[in-house]
C-alpha positions as a Python dict, from the first residue, in 0.01 Angstrom:
ca = {
    (1, 'M'): (0, 0, 0),
    (2, 'E'): (173, 335, -51),
    (3, 'G'): (545, 303, 9),
    (4, 'Q'): (553, -72, -61),
    (5, 'F'): (739, -127, -387),
    (6, 'C'): (604, -376, -636),
    (7, 'V'): (635, -487, -995),
    (8, 'Y'): (306, -519, -1179),
    (9, 'L'): (172, -671, -1498),
    (10, 'L'): (-101, -507, -1704),
    (11, 'F'): (-281, -648, -2008),
    (12, 'S'): (-465, -466, -2286),
    (13, 'E'): (-729, -660, -2479),
    (14, 'K'): (-740, -371, -2726),
    (15, 'T'): (-376, -413, -2832),
    (16, 'N'): (-324, -770, -2704),
    (17, 'K'): (-11, -649, -2524),
    (18, 'Y'): (134, -671, -2176),
    (19, 'Y'): (299, -392, -1982),
    (20, 'I'): (544, -441, -1694),
    (21, 'G'): (608, -160, -1450),
    (22, 'K'): (721, -82, -1098),
    (23, 'T'): (585, 157, -839),
    (24, 'S'): (559, 237, -472),
    (25, 'N'): (189, 321, -506),
    (26, 'I'): (-3, 72, -721),
    (27, 'K'): (-340, 245, -677),
    (28, 'R'): (-208, 575, -811),
    (29, 'R'): (-3, 413, -1086),
    (30, 'F'): (-289, 197, -1214),
    (31, 'L'): (-515, 503, -1217),
    (32, 'E'): (-256, 690, -1427),
    (33, 'H'): (-255, 407, -1682),
    (34, 'T'): (-636, 386, -1676),
    (35, 'L'): (-682, 760, -1733),
    (36, 'G'): (-430, 770, -2018),
    (37, 'E'): (-180, 987, -1832),
    (38, 'E'): (107, 771, -1953),
    (39, 'T'): (209, 816, -2316),
    (40, 'Y'): (335, 461, -2366),
    (41, 'T'): (19, 291, -2237),
    (42, 'R'): (-240, 546, -2351),
    (43, 'T'): (-340, 360, -2668),
    (44, 'G'): (-397, 31, -2482),
    (45, 'R'): (-676, 153, -2257),
    (46, 'P'): (-853, -2, -2080),
    (47, 'W'): (-582, -198, -1899),
    (48, 'K'): (-640, -494, -1669),
    (49, 'L'): (-420, -548, -1366),
    (50, 'I'): (-307, -909, -1396),
    (51, 'A'): (-67, -951, -1104),
    (52, 'I'): (160, -779, -855),
    (53, 'I'): (486, -899, -706),
    (54, 'D'): (577, -726, -378),
    (55, 'C'): (941, -625, -341),
    (56, 'A'): (1152, -540, -38),
    (57, 'D'): (1258, -202, -175),
    (58, 'G'): (1296, 10, -487),
    (59, 'S'): (1623, -155, -587),
    (60, 'E'): (1471, -501, -584),
    (61, 'A'): (1172, -373, -784),
    (62, 'S'): (1402, -212, -1043),
    (63, 'L'): (1608, -527, -1083),
    (64, 'L'): (1300, -747, -1125),
    (65, 'E'): (1136, -505, -1368),
    (66, 'T'): (1454, -498, -1579),
    (67, 'K'): (1487, -877, -1570),
    (68, 'L'): (1130, -929, -1690),
    (69, 'K'): (1145, -657, -1957),
    (70, 'K'): (1478, -786, -2092),
    (71, 'S'): (1341, -1140, -2127),
    (72, 'K'): (1105, -1018, -2403),
    (73, 'N'): (932, -1352, -2362),
    (74, 'K'): (558, -1324, -2301),
    (75, 'N'): (528, -1685, -2184),
    (76, 'Y'): (814, -1650, -1934),
    (77, 'T'): (668, -1325, -1801),
    (78, 'K'): (322, -1475, -1756),
    (79, 'W'): (473, -1785, -1589),
    (80, 'Y'): (682, -1569, -1354),
    (81, 'F'): (385, -1363, -1243),
    (82, 'E'): (169, -1675, -1201),
    (83, 'K'): (438, -1837, -985),
    (84, 'Y'): (545, -1537, -773),
    (85, 'G'): (270, -1278, -811),
    (86, 'N'): (-72, -1219, -666),
    (87, 'I'): (-375, -1007, -735),
    (88, 'K'): (-455, -731, -491),
    (89, 'T'): (-791, -563, -487),
    (90, 'F'): (-833, -196, -410),
}
């Protein structure tokens, strides 16, 4: 999975908020969120990984992340991940 870019969706039951991010190493990145190593997501722990959308490269991942974050529409974001995303276990 390392090297494969993706956009991911996390959910925090504690804060009832979603977080959208991109990475080339989802295992490492999810662990960073889980351990509270990221300032922005620290207060939402524990996070659940909802879905991942694989991307061809970093540019595609950046564009998709920006598109989803700019929408600021929780229902659209959830719909998009349901339609194009998948859950990966690790």
